[in-house]
PDB file of C-alpha atoms and ligand atoms in Angstrom:
ATOM      1  CA  UNK A 525     -30.372  28.015  56.465  1.00 38.00           C
ATOM      2  CA  UNK A 526     -32.933  30.454  57.811  1.00 39.00           C
ATOM      3  CA  UNK A 527     -36.638  29.962  57.675  1.00 40.00           C
ATOM      4  CA  UNK A 528     -38.885  32.270  55.700  1.00 47.00           C
ATOM      5  CA  UNK A 529     -40.587  35.035  57.604  1.00 60.00           C
ATOM      6  CA  UNK A 530     -44.300  35.190  56.793  1.00 70.00           C
ATOM      7  CA  UNK A 531     -44.338  38.971  56.110  1.00 80.00           C
ATOM      8  CA  UNK A 532     -47.804  39.321  57.606  1.00 81.00           C
ATOM      9  CA  UNK A 533     -46.835  42.433  59.600  1.00 83.00           C
ATOM     10  CA  UNK A 534     -45.368  44.043  56.510  1.00 86.00           C
ATOM     11  CA  UNK A 535     -48.475  43.375  54.398  1.00 83.00           C
ATOM     12  CA  UNK A 536     -51.023  44.302  57.007  1.00 81.00           C
ATOM     13  CA  UNK A 537     -49.168  47.024  58.932  1.00 78.00           C
ATOM     14  CA  UNK A 538     -49.936  48.154  62.467  1.00 69.00           C
ATOM     15  CA  UNK A 539     -49.407  45.717  65.316  1.00 73.00           C
ATOM     16  CA  UNK A 540     -50.241  42.479  63.519  1.00 73.00           C
ATOM     17  CA  UNK A 541     -47.963  39.813  65.029  1.00 73.00           C
ATOM     18  CA  UNK A 542     -45.363  38.073  62.772  1.00 75.00           C
ATOM     19  CA  UNK A 543     -43.344  34.911  63.219  1.00 70.00           C
ATOM     20  CA  UNK A 544     -39.765  35.894  62.557  1.00 63.00           C
ATOM     21  CA  UNK A 545     -36.915  33.569  63.385  1.00 65.00           C
ATOM     22  CA  UNK A 546     -34.657  35.330  65.908  1.00 65.00           C
ATOM     23  CA  UNK A 547     -31.093  35.757  64.607  1.00 68.00           C
ATOM     24  CA  UNK A 548     -28.045  36.628  66.611  1.00 70.00           C
ATOM     25  CA  UNK A 549     -26.662  38.612  63.701  1.00 78.00           C
ATOM     26  CA  UNK A 550     -29.637  39.950  61.734  1.00 90.00           C
ATOM     27  CA  UNK A 551     -28.674  41.625  58.453  1.00 94.00           C
ATOM     28  CA  UNK A 552     -30.402  44.934  57.618  1.00 96.00           C
ATOM     29  CA  UNK A 553     -29.947  45.611  53.933  1.00 97.00           C
ATOM     30  CA  UNK A 554     -31.338  47.837  51.167  1.00 98.00           C
ATOM     31  CA  UNK A 555     -31.562  46.290  47.679  1.00 97.00           C
ATOM     32  CA  UNK A 556     -31.107  48.891  45.040  1.00 94.00           C
ATOM     33  CA  UNK A 557     -31.040  48.849  41.238  1.00 95.00           C
ATOM     34  CA  UNK A 558     -33.161  49.492  38.173  1.00 95.00           C
ATOM     35  CA  UNK A 559     -36.585  47.867  37.605  1.00 95.00           C
ATOM     36  CA  UNK A 560     -36.200  44.247  36.509  1.00 95.00           C
ATOM     37  CA  UNK A 561     -32.556  43.879  37.546  1.00 97.00           C
ATOM     38  CA  UNK A 562     -33.645  40.959  39.797  1.00 96.00           C
ATOM     39  CA  UNK A 563     -33.965  42.533  43.260  1.00 97.00           C
ATOM     40  CA  UNK A 564     -37.083  40.528  44.127  1.00 94.00           C
ATOM     41  CA  UNK A 565     -35.493  37.280  42.927  1.00 95.00           C
ATOM     42  CA  UNK A 566     -32.383  37.910  45.055  1.00 97.00           C
ATOM     43  CA  UNK A 567     -34.520  38.974  48.023  1.00 95.00           C
ATOM     44  CA  UNK A 568     -36.320  35.612  47.900  1.00 92.00           C
ATOM     45  CA  UNK A 569     -33.020  33.677  47.806  1.00 95.00           C
ATOM     46  CA  UNK A 570     -31.375  35.846  50.482  1.00 95.00           C
ATOM     47  CA  UNK A 571     -34.397  35.422  52.729  1.00 92.00           C
ATOM     48  CA  UNK A 572     -33.889  31.638  52.723  1.00 91.00           C
ATOM     49  CA  UNK A 573     -30.185  31.926  53.433  1.00 92.00           C
ATOM     50  CA  UNK A 574     -30.134  34.802  55.924  1.00 91.00           C
ATOM     51  CA  UNK A 575     -33.611  34.545  57.541  1.00 88.00           C
ATOM     52  CA  UNK A 576     -34.199  38.201  56.762  1.00 90.00           C
ATOM     53  CA  UNK A 577     -37.719  39.515  56.038  1.00 91.00           C
ATOM     54  CA  UNK A 578     -38.380  40.782  52.476  1.00 92.00           C
ATOM     55  CA  UNK A 579     -39.907  44.261  52.782  1.00 94.00           C
ATOM     56  CA  UNK A 580     -41.071  45.343  49.302  1.00 94.00           C
ATOM     57  CA  UNK A 581     -43.124  48.535  48.963  1.00 94.00           C
ATOM     58  CA  UNK A 582     -44.219  47.486  45.436  1.00 92.00           C
ATOM     59  CA  UNK A 583     -45.612  44.203  46.865  1.00 90.00           C
ATOM     60  CA  UNK A 584     -47.693  46.119  49.429  1.00 90.00           C
ATOM     61  CA  UNK A 585     -49.233  48.293  46.670  1.00 88.00           C
ATOM     62  CA  UNK A 586     -49.971  45.264  44.473  1.00 86.00           C
ATOM     63  CA  UNK A 587     -51.565  43.464  47.393  1.00 84.00           C
ATOM     64  CA  UNK A 588     -53.834  46.470  47.960  1.00 80.00           C
ATOM     65  CA  UNK A 589     -54.780  46.241  44.287  1.00 75.00           C
ATOM     66  CA  UNK A 590     -55.715  42.549  44.656  1.00 72.00           C
ATOM     67  CA  UNK A 591     -57.846  43.364  47.651  1.00 70.00           C
ATOM     68  CA  UNK A 592     -59.664  45.935  45.539  1.00 64.00           C
ATOM     69  CA  UNK A 593     -58.286  48.794  47.698  1.00 59.00           C
ATOM     70  CA  UNK A 594     -60.323  51.813  46.746  1.00 66.00           C
ATOM     71  CA  UNK A 595     -59.306  54.602  49.122  1.00 79.00           C
ATOM     72  CA  UNK A 596     -58.310  57.733  47.231  1.00 83.00           C
ATOM     73  CA  UNK A 597     -54.695  57.302  48.385  1.00 82.00           C
ATOM     74  CA  UNK A 598     -54.460  53.729  47.178  1.00 82.00           C
ATOM     75  CA  UNK A 599     -56.111  54.659  43.892  1.00 87.00           C
ATOM     76  CA  UNK A 600     -53.573  57.451  43.399  1.00 89.00           C
ATOM     77  CA  UNK A 601     -50.733  54.993  44.117  1.00 89.00           C
ATOM     78  CA  UNK A 602     -52.072  52.344  41.702  1.00 89.00           C
ATOM     79  CA  UNK A 603     -52.561  54.927  38.918  1.00 90.00           C
ATOM     80  CA  UNK A 604     -48.935  56.103  39.329  1.00 92.00           C
ATOM     81  CA  UNK A 605     -47.689  52.497  39.231  1.00 90.00           C
ATOM     82  CA  UNK A 606     -49.629  51.711  36.061  1.00 88.00           C
ATOM     83  CA  UNK A 607     -47.988  54.701  34.334  1.00 90.00           C
ATOM     84  CA  UNK A 608     -44.565  53.604  35.587  1.00 91.00           C
ATOM     85  CA  UNK A 609     -44.236  56.731  37.712  1.00 94.00           C
ATOM     86  CA  UNK A 610     -43.315  56.889  41.392  1.00 95.00           C
ATOM     87  CA  UNK A 611     -45.939  56.970  44.075  1.00 96.00           C
ATOM     88  CA  UNK A 612     -45.693  60.271  45.964  1.00 95.00           C
ATOM     89  CA  UNK A 613     -43.137  60.491  48.761  1.00 96.00           C
ATOM     90  CA  UNK A 614     -45.642  61.358  51.540  1.00 95.00           C
ATOM     91  CA  UNK A 615     -47.776  58.325  50.677  1.00 94.00           C
ATOM     92  CA  UNK A 616     -44.840  55.915  50.539  1.00 96.00           C
ATOM     93  CA  UNK A 617     -43.227  57.262  53.713  1.00 96.00           C
ATOM     94  CA  UNK A 618     -46.574  57.020  55.551  1.00 94.00           C
ATOM     95  CA  UNK A 619     -46.877  53.401  54.393  1.00 92.00           C
ATOM     96  CA  UNK A 620     -43.374  52.511  55.666  1.00 95.00           C
ATOM     97  CA  UNK A 621     -43.939  54.483  58.924  1.00 94.00           C
ATOM     98  CA  UNK A 622     -47.057  52.394  59.595  1.00 91.00           C
ATOM     99  CA  UNK A 623     -44.802  49.346  59.284  1.00 92.00           C
ATOM    100  CA  UNK A 624     -41.746  50.785  61.097  1.00 92.00           C
ATOM    101  CA  UNK A 625     -41.892  47.910  63.571  1.00 89.00           C
ATOM    102  CA  UNK A 626     -40.637  45.631  60.716  1.00 91.00           C
ATOM    103  CA  UNK A 627     -37.341  47.598  60.765  1.00 93.00           C
ATOM    104  CA  UNK A 628     -36.537  45.977  64.090  1.00 87.00           C
ATOM    105  CA  UNK A 629     -37.557  42.489  62.991  1.00 86.00           C
ATOM    106  CA  UNK A 630     -35.618  39.861  64.900  1.00 84.00           C
ATOM    107  CA  UNK A 631     -34.580  38.258  61.586  1.00 87.00           C
ATOM    108  CA  UNK A 632     -33.344  41.516  60.042  1.00 92.00           C
ATOM    109  CA  UNK A 633     -34.735  42.829  56.759  1.00 94.00           C
ATOM    110  CA  UNK A 634     -34.198  43.416  53.048  1.00 96.00           C
ATOM    111  CA  UNK A 635     -35.787  46.655  51.922  1.00 97.00           C
ATOM    112  CA  UNK A 636     -36.672  46.265  48.243  1.00 96.00           C
ATOM    113  CA  UNK A 637     -37.945  49.321  46.329  1.00 95.00           C
ATOM    114  CA  UNK A 638     -37.556  51.713  49.235  1.00 97.00           C
ATOM    115  CA  UNK A 639     -36.021  54.278  49.406  1.00 97.00           C
ATOM    116  CA  UNK A 640     -36.340  55.541  45.840  1.00 96.00           C
ATOM    117  CA  UNK A 641     -35.779  59.263  46.285  1.00 96.00           C
ATOM    118  CA  UNK A 642     -33.535  61.413  48.519  1.00 96.00           C
ATOM    119  CA  UNK A 643     -36.573  62.455  50.546  1.00 97.00           C
ATOM    120  CA  UNK A 644     -37.370  58.776  51.166  1.00 97.00           C
ATOM    121  CA  UNK A 645     -33.755  58.016  52.103  1.00 97.00           C
ATOM    122  CA  UNK A 646     -33.833  60.878  54.659  1.00 97.00           C
ATOM    123  CA  UNK A 647     -37.132  59.550  56.050  1.00 98.00           C
ATOM    124  CA  UNK A 648     -35.618  56.087  56.303  1.00 98.00           C
ATOM    125  CA  UNK A 649     -32.632  57.449  58.224  1.00 97.00           C
ATOM    126  CA  UNK A 650     -35.100  58.999  60.699  1.00 97.00           C
ATOM    127  CA  UNK A 651     -37.173  55.843  61.032  1.00 97.00           C
ATOM    128  CA  UNK A 652     -34.069  53.673  61.621  1.00 97.00           C
ATOM    129  CA  UNK A 653     -32.848  56.116  64.303  1.00 96.00           C
ATOM    130  CA  UNK A 654     -36.300  56.017  65.982  1.00 96.00           C
ATOM    131  CA  UNK A 655     -36.183  52.228  65.965  1.00 94.00           C
ATOM    132  CA  UNK A 656     -32.576  52.224  67.250  1.00 93.00           C
ATOM    133  CA  UNK A 657     -31.205  50.138  64.421  1.00 94.00           C
ATOM    134  CA  UNK A 658     -28.889  50.807  61.458  1.00 95.00           C
ATOM    135  CA  UNK A 659     -28.236  49.486  57.979  1.00 96.00           C
ATOM    136  CA  UNK A 660     -25.389  47.058  57.414  1.00 96.00           C
ATOM    137  CA  UNK A 661     -25.097  47.622  53.665  1.00 97.00           C
ATOM    138  CA  UNK A 662     -26.863  48.938  50.540  1.00 97.00           C
ATOM    139  CA  UNK A 663     -26.590  46.580  47.580  1.00 97.00           C
ATOM    140  CA  UNK A 664     -26.619  48.210  44.147  1.00 97.00           C
ATOM    141  CA  UNK A 665     -27.329  45.679  41.365  1.00 97.00           C
ATOM    142  CA  UNK A 666     -26.139  46.615  37.866  1.00 96.00           C
ATOM    143  CA  UNK A 667     -27.244  45.190  34.514  1.00 96.00           C
ATOM    144  CA  UNK A 668     -27.328  46.352  30.869  1.00 95.00           C
ATOM    145  CA  UNK A 669     -30.600  47.850  29.595  1.00 92.00           C
ATOM    146  CA  UNK A 670     -30.893  45.128  26.935  1.00 92.00           C
ATOM    147  CA  UNK A 671     -30.846  42.367  29.613  1.00 95.00           C
ATOM    148  CA  UNK A 672     -33.275  44.343  31.796  1.00 94.00           C
ATOM    149  CA  UNK A 673     -35.812  44.560  29.005  1.00 92.00           C
ATOM    150  CA  UNK A 674     -35.413  40.810  28.384  1.00 93.00           C
ATOM    151  CA  UNK A 675     -36.134  40.098  32.050  1.00 95.00           C
ATOM    152  CA  UNK A 676     -39.117  42.434  32.327  1.00 94.00           C
ATOM    153  CA  UNK A 677     -40.815  41.428  29.071  1.00 92.00           C
ATOM    154  CA  UNK A 678     -40.729  37.718  30.050  1.00 94.00           C
ATOM    155  CA  UNK A 679     -41.782  38.168  33.661  1.00 96.00           C
ATOM    156  CA  UNK A 680     -45.040  36.638  34.848  1.00 96.00           C
ATOM    157  CA  UNK A 681     -46.290  36.955  38.421  1.00 94.00           C
ATOM    158  CA  UNK A 682     -48.858  35.343  40.643  1.00 93.00           C
ATOM    159  CA  UNK A 683     -51.194  38.045  42.040  1.00 88.00           C
ATOM    160  CA  UNK A 684     -52.369  35.629  44.755  1.00 88.00           C
ATOM    161  CA  UNK A 685     -48.977  34.760  46.393  1.00 87.00           C
ATOM    162  CA  UNK A 686     -46.536  37.160  44.697  1.00 86.00           C
ATOM    163  CA  UNK A 687     -44.403  34.349  43.188  1.00 91.00           C
ATOM    164  CA  UNK A 688     -42.301  35.539  40.248  1.00 93.00           C
ATOM    165  CA  UNK A 689     -41.559  33.555  37.069  1.00 96.00           C
ATOM    166  CA  UNK A 690     -39.977  34.162  33.673  1.00 96.00           C
ATOM    167  CA  UNK A 691     -41.213  32.668  30.428  1.00 95.00           C
ATOM    168  CA  UNK A 692     -37.789  31.294  29.506  1.00 95.00           C
ATOM    169  CA  UNK A 693     -35.436  31.523  32.455  1.00 94.00           C
ATOM    170  CA  UNK A 694     -37.866  30.446  35.240  1.00 94.00           C
ATOM    171  CA  UNK A 695     -40.975  28.948  33.631  1.00 96.00           C
ATOM    172  CA  UNK A 696     -43.715  27.473  35.837  1.00 97.00           C
ATOM    173  CA  UNK A 697     -44.304  23.713  35.669  1.00 97.00           C
ATOM    174  CA  UNK A 698     -47.650  24.205  33.880  1.00 97.00           C
ATOM    175  CA  UNK A 699     -47.929  27.162  31.530  1.00 96.00           C
ATOM    176  CA  UNK A 700     -49.768  30.120  33.092  1.00 97.00           C
ATOM    177  CA  UNK A 701     -50.246  28.416  36.524  1.00 97.00           C
ATOM    178  CA  UNK A 702     -48.403  29.224  39.759  1.00 97.00           C
ATOM    179  CA  UNK A 703     -46.408  26.247  41.089  1.00 96.00           C
ATOM    180  CA  UNK A 704     -46.858  27.417  44.641  1.00 94.00           C
ATOM    181  CA  UNK A 705     -50.580  28.198  44.941  1.00 94.00           C
ATOM    182  CA  UNK A 706     -52.205  27.218  41.618  1.00 96.00           C
ATOM    183  CA  UNK A 707     -53.147  30.855  40.915  1.00 95.00           C
ATOM    184  CA  UNK A 708     -53.282  32.199  37.331  1.00 97.00           C
ATOM    185  CA  UNK A 709     -50.122  34.012  36.227  1.00 97.00           C
ATOM    186  CA  UNK A 710     -50.332  37.501  34.759  1.00 95.00           C
ATOM    187  CA  UNK A 711     -48.061  40.092  33.167  1.00 94.00           C
ATOM    188  CA  UNK A 712     -47.720  43.142  35.442  1.00 92.00           C
ATOM    189  CA  UNK A 713     -49.347  46.174  33.746  1.00 89.00           C
ATOM    190  CA  UNK A 714     -46.155  48.150  34.352  1.00 91.00           C
ATOM    191  CA  UNK A 715     -44.082  45.522  32.493  1.00 92.00           C
ATOM    192  CA  UNK A 716     -45.569  46.670  29.173  1.00 88.00           C
ATOM    193  CA  UNK A 717     -43.097  48.517  26.996  1.00 86.00           C
ATOM    194  CA  UNK A 718     -44.508  52.052  27.458  1.00 87.00           C
ATOM    195  CA  UNK A 719     -44.443  51.826  31.260  1.00 89.00           C
ATOM    196  CA  UNK A 720     -40.991  50.183  31.277  1.00 91.00           C
ATOM    197  CA  UNK A 721     -39.621  53.167  29.363  1.00 90.00           C
ATOM    198  CA  UNK A 722     -41.128  55.571  31.945  1.00 92.00           C
ATOM    199  CA  UNK A 723     -39.838  53.415  34.849  1.00 93.00           C
ATOM    200  CA  UNK A 724     -36.288  53.473  33.492  1.00 94.00           C
ATOM    201  CA  UNK A 725     -36.362  57.291  33.070  1.00 94.00           C
ATOM    202  CA  UNK A 726     -37.855  57.698  36.528  1.00 94.00           C
ATOM    203  CA  UNK A 727     -35.128  55.475  37.962  1.00 94.00           C
ATOM    204  CA  UNK A 728     -32.362  57.523  36.349  1.00 93.00           C
ATOM    205  CA  UNK A 729     -33.853  60.873  37.421  1.00 94.00           C
ATOM    206  CA  UNK A 730     -34.952  60.065  40.976  1.00 93.00           C
ATOM    207  CA  UNK A 731     -33.273  56.963  42.264  1.00 91.00           C
ATOM    208  CA  UNK A 732     -29.755  57.016  40.810  1.00 88.00           C
ATOM    209  CA  UNK A 733     -28.833  60.087  42.923  1.00 92.00           C
ATOM    210  CA  UNK A 734     -29.190  57.780  45.918  1.00 95.00           C
ATOM    211  CA  UNK A 735     -26.014  56.042  44.810  1.00 94.00           C
ATOM    212  CA  UNK A 736     -24.032  59.128  45.847  1.00 94.00           C
ATOM    213  CA  UNK A 737     -26.098  59.453  48.995  1.00 96.00           C
ATOM    214  CA  UNK A 738     -25.217  55.923  50.118  1.00 96.00           C
ATOM    215  CA  UNK A 739     -21.642  55.878  48.834  1.00 95.00           C
ATOM    216  CA  UNK A 740     -20.923  58.652  51.340  1.00 95.00           C
ATOM    217  CA  UNK A 741     -21.945  56.239  54.145  1.00 94.00           C
ATOM    218  CA  UNK A 742     -19.298  53.720  53.105  1.00 94.00           C
ATOM    219  CA  UNK A 743     -22.008  51.046  52.989  1.00 95.00           C
ATOM    220  CA  UNK A 744     -22.663  50.912  49.225  1.00 97.00           C
ATOM    221  CA  UNK A 745     -21.715  47.657  47.488  1.00 97.00           C
ATOM    222  CA  UNK A 746     -22.036  47.291  43.701  1.00 97.00           C
ATOM    223  CA  UNK A 747     -22.922  43.836  42.408  1.00 98.00           C
ATOM    224  CA  UNK A 748     -22.984  42.729  38.787  1.00 98.00           C
ATOM    225  CA  UNK A 749     -26.418  41.137  38.149  1.00 98.00           C
ATOM    226  CA  UNK A 750     -25.341  39.006  35.150  1.00 97.00           C
ATOM    227  CA  UNK A 751     -25.580  35.242  35.255  1.00 96.00           C
ATOM    228  CA  UNK A 752     -28.028  32.898  36.960  1.00 95.00           C
ATOM    229  CA  UNK A 753     -29.866  33.863  40.134  1.00 96.00           C
ATOM    230  CA  UNK A 754     -27.634  31.425  42.106  1.00 97.00           C
ATOM    231  CA  UNK A 755     -24.441  32.924  40.717  1.00 98.00           C
ATOM    232  CA  UNK A 756     -25.668  36.402  41.700  1.00 98.00           C
ATOM    233  CA  UNK A 757     -26.618  35.117  45.131  1.00 98.00           C
ATOM    234  CA  UNK A 758     -23.093  33.762  45.679  1.00 98.00           C
ATOM    235  CA  UNK A 759     -21.686  37.134  44.550  1.00 98.00           C
ATOM    236  CA  UNK A 760     -24.034  38.910  46.962  1.00 98.00           C
ATOM    237  CA  UNK A 761     -23.110  36.757  49.942  1.00 97.00           C
ATOM    238  CA  UNK A 762     -19.411  37.349  49.272  1.00 97.00           C
ATOM    239  CA  UNK A 763     -20.014  41.071  48.929  1.00 97.00           C
ATOM    240  CA  UNK A 764     -21.901  41.417  52.215  1.00 96.00           C
ATOM    241  CA  UNK A 765     -19.590  39.261  54.318  1.00 94.00           C
ATOM    242  CA  UNK A 766     -17.375  42.237  55.319  1.00 94.00           C
ATOM    243  CA  UNK A 767     -20.536  43.963  56.594  1.00 93.00           C
ATOM    244  CA  UNK A 768     -21.642  41.133  58.847  1.00 88.00           C
ATOM    245  CA  UNK A 769     -23.475  42.458  61.917  1.00 86.00           C
ATOM    246  CA  UNK A 770     -21.746  42.105  65.284  1.00 77.00           C
ATOM    247  CA  UNK A 771     -22.711  39.108  67.339  1.00 67.00           C
ATOM    248  CA  UNK A 772     -25.490  39.977  69.770  1.00 59.00           C
ATOM    249  CA  UNK A 773     -26.506  42.982  67.686  1.00 59.00           C
ATOM    250  CA  UNK A 774     -30.128  41.979  67.686  1.00 54.00           C
ATOM    251  CA  UNK A 775     -31.017  45.688  67.816  1.00 45.00           C
ATOM    252  CA  UNK A 776     -34.399  44.623  69.161  1.00 45.00           C
ATOM    253  CA  UNK A 777     -35.872  46.116  72.267  1.00 34.00           C
ATOM    254  CA  UNK A 778     -37.331  43.729  74.777  1.00 33.00           C
ATOM    255  CA  UNK A 779     -40.869  45.104  74.422  1.00 33.00           C
ATOM    256  CA  UNK A 780     -41.256  43.629  70.923  1.00 37.00           C
ATOM    257  CA  UNK A 781     -41.232  40.187  69.373  1.00 42.00           C
ATOM    258  CA  UNK A 782     -41.448  37.914  72.369  1.00 34.00           C
ATOM    259  CA  UNK A 783     -38.725  35.245  72.571  1.00 35.00           C
ATOM    260  CA  UNK A 784     -39.213  32.242  70.296  1.00 35.00           C
ATOM    261  CA  UNK A 785     -40.360  29.101  72.132  1.00 32.00           C
ATOM    262  CA  UNK A 786     -37.519  26.818  73.164  1.00 28.00           C
TER     263      UNK A 786
HETATM  264  P1  LIG B 988     -41.402  47.545  42.490  1.00 51.76           P
HETATM  265  O1  LIG B 988     -42.359  46.462  42.727  1.00 51.76           O
HETATM  266  O2  LIG B 988     -40.443  47.922  43.534  1.00 51.76           O
HETATM  267  O3  LIG B 988     -40.718  47.233  41.094  1.00 51.76           O
HETATM  268  P2  LIG B 988     -39.250  47.590  40.516  1.00 51.76           P
HETATM  269  O4  LIG B 988     -38.276  48.263  41.370  1.00 51.76           O
HETATM  270  O5  LIG B 988     -39.598  48.299  39.284  1.00 51.76           O
HETATM  271  O6  LIG B 988     -38.585  46.253  40.368  1.00 51.76           O
HETATM  272  P3  LIG B 988     -39.233  45.003  39.745  1.00 51.76           P
HETATM  273  O7  LIG B 988     -40.133  44.323  40.680  1.00 51.76           O
HETATM  274  O8  LIG B 988     -39.835  45.400  38.405  1.00 51.76           O
HETATM  275  O9  LIG B 988     -37.959  44.156  39.389  1.00 51.76           O
HETATM  276  P4  LIG B 988     -36.942  43.331  40.252  1.00 51.76           P
HETATM  277  O10 LIG B 988     -35.647  44.043  40.260  1.00 51.76           O
HETATM  278  O11 LIG B 988     -37.524  42.946  41.537  1.00 51.76           O
HETATM  279  O12 LIG B 988     -36.799  42.043  39.328  1.00 51.76           O
HETATM  280  P5  LIG B 988     -37.389  40.554  39.511  1.00 51.76           P
HETATM  281  O13 LIG B 988     -36.581  39.834  40.576  1.00 51.76           O
HETATM  282  O14 LIG B 988     -38.844  40.505  39.548  1.00 51.76           O
HETATM  283  O15 LIG B 988     -42.172  48.910  42.128  1.00 51.76           O
HETATM  284  C1  LIG B 988     -43.247  48.948  41.207  1.00 51.76           C
HETATM  285  C2  LIG B 988     -43.854  50.327  41.201  1.00 51.76           C
HETATM  286  O16 LIG B 988     -44.384  50.610  42.535  1.00 51.76           O
HETATM  287  C3  LIG B 988     -42.928  51.512  40.946  1.00 51.76           C
HETATM  288  O17 LIG B 988     -42.788  51.749  39.542  1.00 51.76           O
HETATM  289  C4  LIG B 988     -43.690  52.657  41.638  1.00 51.76           C
HETATM  290  O18 LIG B 988     -44.765  53.122  40.847  1.00 51.76           O
HETATM  291  C5  LIG B 988     -44.249  51.991  42.879  1.00 51.76           C
HETATM  292  N1  LIG B 988     -43.339  52.055  44.039  1.00 51.76           N
HETATM  293  C6  LIG B 988     -42.867  51.044  44.734  1.00 51.76           C
HETATM  294  N2  LIG B 988     -42.048  51.443  45.712  1.00 51.76           N
HETATM  295  C7  LIG B 988     -42.053  52.800  45.637  1.00 51.76           C
HETATM  296  C8  LIG B 988     -41.361  53.854  46.353  1.00 51.76           C
HETATM  297  N3  LIG B 988     -40.518  53.545  47.353  1.00 51.76           N
HETATM  298  N4  LIG B 988     -41.566  55.116  45.949  1.00 51.76           N
HETATM  299  C9  LIG B 988     -42.416  55.428  44.973  1.00 51.76           C
HETATM  300  N5  LIG B 988     -43.064  54.501  44.214  1.00 51.76           N
HETATM  301  C10 LIG B 988     -42.872  53.191  44.566  1.00 51.76           C
HETATM  302  O19 LIG B 988     -36.858  39.931  38.095  1.00 51.76           O
HETATM  303  C11 LIG B 988     -37.409  40.366  36.880  1.00 51.76           C
HETATM  304  C12 LIG B 988     -37.584  39.140  35.944  1.00 51.76           C
HETATM  305  O20 LIG B 988     -36.272  38.639  35.623  1.00 51.76           O
HETATM  306  C13 LIG B 988     -38.350  37.954  36.535  1.00 51.76           C
HETATM  307  O21 LIG B 988     -39.131  37.345  35.579  1.00 51.76           O
HETATM  308  C14 LIG B 988     -37.241  37.015  37.027  1.00 51.76           C
HETATM  309  O22 LIG B 988     -37.654  35.648  37.041  1.00 51.76           O
HETATM  310  C15 LIG B 988     -36.148  37.258  35.993  1.00 51.76           C
HETATM  311  N6  LIG B 988     -34.796  37.107  36.555  1.00 51.76           N
HETATM  312  C16 LIG B 988     -34.385  37.563  37.801  1.00 51.76           C
HETATM  313  N7  LIG B 988     -33.083  37.302  37.940  1.00 51.76           N
HETATM  314  C17 LIG B 988     -32.676  36.660  36.820  1.00 51.76           C
HETATM  315  C18 LIG B 988     -31.437  36.113  36.354  1.00 51.76           C
HETATM  316  N8  LIG B 988     -30.335  36.158  37.164  1.00 51.76           N
HETATM  317  N9  LIG B 988     -31.351  35.527  35.157  1.00 51.76           N
HETATM  318  C19 LIG B 988     -32.479  35.458  34.362  1.00 51.76           C
HETATM  319  N10 LIG B 988     -33.683  35.946  34.706  1.00 51.76           N
HETATM  320  C20 LIG B 988     -33.788  36.542  35.951  1.00 51.76           C
END
């Protein structure tokens, strides 16, 4: 079992030090699929099993919202999110570029919510090349629209620690209270029906074309997202096993992430 990376470098950007567990075979994966399919839930489980760091662009924007981020760029991003639309490519790419160091994390990574457009996928290719690392696989989760709406309408999240619950399939121990930090649970503004409709249309128009983009790389793996989170995790682990990184492929240059203490 891996240990959970603390994601501090991802949330804060720049040169903030992190505490990743070094792995001999770090996985570098993109999690792909419509809103509410369960990417965040799988990322949390995979992080525990693989030791990879969960890099979610949506989480960074929501954290900025909690911190009352009021720069014009952050305000523009939060307005787009509320409407269920995509944040502009230049803004998202700049955000990931500021955190490009996370792409050579010693534990590997799970990119969740990025890339979402062809322009973002091309920018990611460039960033990976600059960091001298490459993706092992792109996981495309599939689920019926009916099930997706069920998952999104019942989702509750903790704005303080980002934990995710569901009113029926993953309820907190005490109603409305986060098990992990005691924070008050909320419904995400973009989980309301009007925004969900826009998010699904946006996904079909902008993000689905990425399926062709990645199938050409031979790294696209389709995973059925029906069943319990643990069943889907098992399916995911089986699906990625042929894409296991080579031993010693740390992909990490010696000037970053000093060796873990013995
Ligand atoms: P983002 O935060 O990335 O959201 P999303 O892609 O819409 O995905 P979600 O977080 O809604 O769903 P999920 O698939 O992670 O599902 P979860 O595991 O929570 O993006 C939000 C917004 O930010 C975008 O709309 C956009 O505006 C902006 N943005 C972010 N990145 C951007 C980018 N790159 N470019 C432009 N804009 C960007 O599960 C959902 C629910 O189902 C939970 O309640 C969970 O408990 C439950 N559940 C999960 N799995 C199961 C299961 N197996 N059985 C039963 N219930 C389950």
